[in-house]
Tab-separated table of C-alpha atoms in Angstrom:
chain	number	residue	atom	x	y	z
A	1	MET	CA	-41.729	191.726	-15.867
A	2	ARG	CA	-40.873	188.685	-18.511
A	3	THR	CA	-38.766	190.988	-19.818
A	4	ALA	CA	-37.048	191.007	-17.123
A	5	TYR	CA	-37.052	187.471	-16.501
A	6	LEU	CA	-35.343	187.126	-19.738
A	7	SER	CA	-32.435	189.635	-19.535
A	8	LEU	CA	-31.268	187.856	-16.132
A	9	ALA	CA	-31.698	184.624	-17.694
A	10	LEU	CA	-29.591	186.010	-21.048
A	11	VAL	CA	-26.864	187.209	-18.334
A	12	ALA	CA	-26.542	184.293	-15.748
A	13	CYS	CA	-25.609	182.280	-19.551
A	14	LEU	CA	-23.479	184.164	-20.725
A	15	THR	CA	-22.040	184.144	-17.264
A	16	ALA	CA	-21.738	180.433	-17.012
A	17	CYS	CA	-20.503	180.359	-20.371
A	18	GLY	CA	-17.020	182.989	-19.545
A	19	GLY	CA	-19.449	185.415	-21.753
A	20	GLY	CA	-18.339	183.443	-25.147
A	21	SER	CA	-14.291	183.902	-25.176
A	22	ASP	CA	-12.121	181.349	-26.158
A	23	PRO	CA	-9.199	180.377	-24.281
A	24	ILE	CA	-5.538	181.025	-25.276
A	25	PRO	CA	-4.465	177.592	-26.865
A	26	THR	CA	-1.189	177.239	-25.089
A	27	ALA	CA	1.895	174.323	-25.518
A	28	SER	CA	0.006	171.737	-23.521
A	29	THR	CA	-3.668	172.494	-25.115
A	30	PRO	CA	-3.857	170.506	-28.008
A	31	ASP	CA	-5.325	171.162	-31.606
A	32	THR	CA	-8.641	169.505	-31.762
A	33	THR	CA	-9.716	171.735	-34.933
A	34	PRO	CA	-10.420	168.774	-37.717
A	35	ALA	CA	-7.988	168.785	-40.331
A	36	ALA	CA	-9.788	169.740	-44.056
A	37	PRO	CA	-10.328	167.215	-46.267
A	38	VAL	CA	-7.598	166.001	-48.839
A	39	PRO	CA	-9.201	166.764	-52.976
A	40	ILE	CA	-9.047	164.127	-55.050
A	41	ALA	CA	-9.161	164.139	-58.220
A	42	CYS	CA	-12.209	163.617	-60.550
A	43	GLU	CA	-10.705	160.288	-62.173
A	44	GLN	CA	-10.459	159.116	-58.476
A	45	LEU	CA	-13.610	158.873	-58.095
A	46	ALA	CA	-14.505	155.696	-60.168
A	47	THR	CA	-14.167	153.397	-57.765
A	48	GLY	CA	-16.914	151.140	-56.717
A	49	PHE	CA	-18.149	151.106	-52.839
A	50	THR	CA	-20.418	149.703	-50.498
A	51	LEU	CA	-22.835	151.757	-48.355
A	52	ASP	CA	-23.692	150.630	-45.158
A	53	GLY	CA	-22.599	147.189	-46.090
A	54	THR	CA	-25.294	145.985	-48.267
A	55	VAL	CA	-25.756	148.514	-50.965
A	56	SER	CA	-23.746	148.016	-53.412
A	57	ALA	CA	-22.193	151.167	-55.798
A	58	THR	CA	-20.607	150.916	-59.396
A	59	ILE	CA	-19.305	153.803	-60.834
A	60	THR	CA	-19.817	153.596	-64.986
A	61	ARG	CA	-17.789	157.319	-65.301
A	62	ALA	CA	-15.978	160.160	-63.745
A	63	ALA	CA	-14.286	162.460	-65.329
A	64	VAL	CA	-14.274	166.529	-65.377
A	65	VAL	CA	-16.380	168.173	-68.278
A	66	THR	CA	-15.229	171.282	-69.476
A	67	PRO	CA	-18.404	172.994	-70.571
A	68	ALA	CA	-18.191	174.705	-74.248
A	69	ALA	CA	-16.469	178.645	-74.923
A	70	GLY	CA	-18.936	181.468	-73.588
A	71	SER	CA	-20.900	178.863	-71.650
A	72	THR	CA	-21.824	180.374	-68.109
A	73	THR	CA	-21.223	176.930	-66.600
A	74	PRO	CA	-18.204	176.002	-64.912
A	75	GLN	CA	-16.386	172.846	-65.061
A	76	TYR	CA	-17.554	170.045	-63.190
A	77	CYS	CA	-17.301	166.648	-62.287
A	78	ARG	CA	-19.105	164.452	-63.834
A	79	VAL	CA	-19.649	160.991	-61.940
A	80	GLU	CA	-22.154	157.915	-62.885
A	81	GLY	CA	-22.863	154.831	-61.868
A	82	THR	CA	-25.682	151.943	-60.761
A	83	LEU	CA	-26.058	150.817	-56.890
A	84	SER	CA	-27.808	147.719	-56.465
A	85	ALA	CA	-29.854	146.918	-52.707
A	86	GLU	CA	-30.933	143.689	-54.106
A	87	ALA	CA	-30.954	141.294	-56.402
A	88	GLY	CA	-33.128	142.665	-59.582
A	89	SER	CA	-32.282	146.703	-58.666
A	90	SER	CA	-30.312	148.268	-60.077
A	91	ILE	CA	-30.596	152.071	-60.058
A	92	LYS	CA	-28.584	154.695	-62.371
A	93	PHE	CA	-27.261	157.715	-60.654
A	94	ALA	CA	-25.371	161.025	-61.570
A	95	THR	CA	-24.542	163.604	-60.310
A	96	ASN	CA	-22.511	166.965	-61.003
A	97	ILE	CA	-19.848	168.795	-58.792
A	98	PRO	CA	-18.572	172.273	-59.976
A	99	MET	CA	-14.946	172.121	-60.102
A	100	THR	CA	-14.907	175.862	-59.185
A	101	GLY	CA	-17.836	178.118	-57.415
A	102	TRP	CA	-19.482	175.599	-55.243
A	103	THR	CA	-22.067	177.474	-53.331
A	104	GLY	CA	-21.979	174.343	-51.156
A	105	ARG	CA	-25.672	173.746	-51.987
A	106	PHE	CA	-26.685	171.067	-53.311
A	107	MET	CA	-29.943	169.888	-55.855
A	108	MET	CA	-31.755	166.460	-56.551
A	109	MET	CA	-33.377	166.453	-59.330
A	110	GLY	CA	-36.871	164.987	-59.467
A	111	ASN	CA	-38.037	163.008	-62.405
A	112	GLY	CA	-42.231	163.309	-63.691
A	113	GLY	CA	-44.715	160.006	-64.239
A	114	TYR	CA	-43.028	157.129	-64.105
A	115	ALA	CA	-39.867	158.544	-63.915
A	116	GLY	CA	-37.100	156.275	-65.489
A	117	GLY	CA	-34.931	157.503	-69.058
A	118	ASN	CA	-31.825	159.233	-68.616
A	119	VAL	CA	-30.292	161.031	-65.839
A	120	SER	CA	-29.380	164.334	-67.538
A	121	THR	CA	-27.735	167.400	-66.366
A	122	SER	CA	-29.362	170.646	-65.544
A	123	THR	CA	-26.718	173.650	-66.217
A	124	ASN	CA	-28.902	176.202	-65.036
A	125	PHE	CA	-27.947	175.491	-61.339
A	126	LEU	CA	-23.941	173.973	-61.584
A	127	SER	CA	-23.619	177.519	-62.926
A	128	ALA	CA	-25.779	178.623	-60.322
A	129	GLY	CA	-23.207	176.572	-57.498
A	130	TYR	CA	-24.578	173.983	-57.174
A	131	ALA	CA	-24.248	170.276	-57.196
A	132	THR	CA	-26.211	168.481	-58.723
A	133	ALA	CA	-27.423	165.161	-58.841
A	134	TYR	CA	-30.763	162.671	-60.739
A	135	THR	CA	-31.598	158.639	-60.649
A	136	ASP	CA	-33.774	157.010	-62.966
A	137	THR	CA	-35.451	155.644	-60.097
A	138	GLY	CA	-34.097	152.055	-60.721
A	139	HIS	CA	-36.057	151.093	-64.209
A	140	THR	CA	-35.345	153.154	-67.767
A	141	SER	CA	-39.364	152.164	-68.646
A	142	THR	CA	-41.321	155.110	-69.247
A	143	SER	CA	-44.575	153.173	-68.767
A	144	GLY	CA	-45.814	150.710	-65.906
A	145	THR	CA	-44.783	147.670	-66.894
A	146	ALA	CA	-41.639	148.093	-65.579
A	147	PHE	CA	-43.047	147.346	-62.445
A	148	TYR	CA	-44.902	144.371	-63.360
A	149	ASN	CA	-44.589	141.198	-60.747
A	150	ASN	CA	-41.089	143.402	-60.074
A	151	ARG	CA	-41.104	143.894	-56.307
A	152	PRO	CA	-37.332	145.650	-56.473
A	153	VAL	CA	-37.985	147.292	-59.274
A	154	GLU	CA	-41.743	149.298	-57.251
A	155	ILE	CA	-39.532	149.393	-53.916
A	156	ASP	CA	-36.917	151.454	-55.596
A	157	TYR	CA	-38.981	153.764	-57.784
A	158	GLY	CA	-41.328	153.817	-54.424
A	159	TYR	CA	-38.906	155.205	-52.805
A	160	ARG	CA	-35.206	153.337	-52.502
A	161	ALA	CA	-33.774	155.004	-55.389
A	162	VAL	CA	-34.033	158.764	-54.134
A	163	HIS	CA	-31.925	158.254	-50.749
A	164	LEU	CA	-29.775	155.916	-52.185
């Protein structure tokens, strides 16, 4: 009995939706298809910007990287920069965007322990078609000393760096 009700509901929905067919566009029907994004050169990403009107971003590098001959890693656009959410906040980041073969997937690489240090590149994920991103979580120390009496760095490390 329950199956009959579900079947009846499905038929009613399809009837109300017109059976799922799209209307044939006419001269009077405006095309509402969004325009495809205009691609820009990697180097054009080297401009500063502001997120949500409060977080400043300084791009320090935007360049195409060509891996060594014989590598399975495709050419990629490497963008490096610093985000600052308030005085004392300095979050370094890097992102790598495949120039070809991007699968539409993204991998944010994590940090262990106190984090800090370099923002590197994972060629394994780039070779698999992923865009990748890294952060130093707002400090370069490999010990807890970076956090002592420094609330902006604590907040960056605690949650803000990964979100931004």
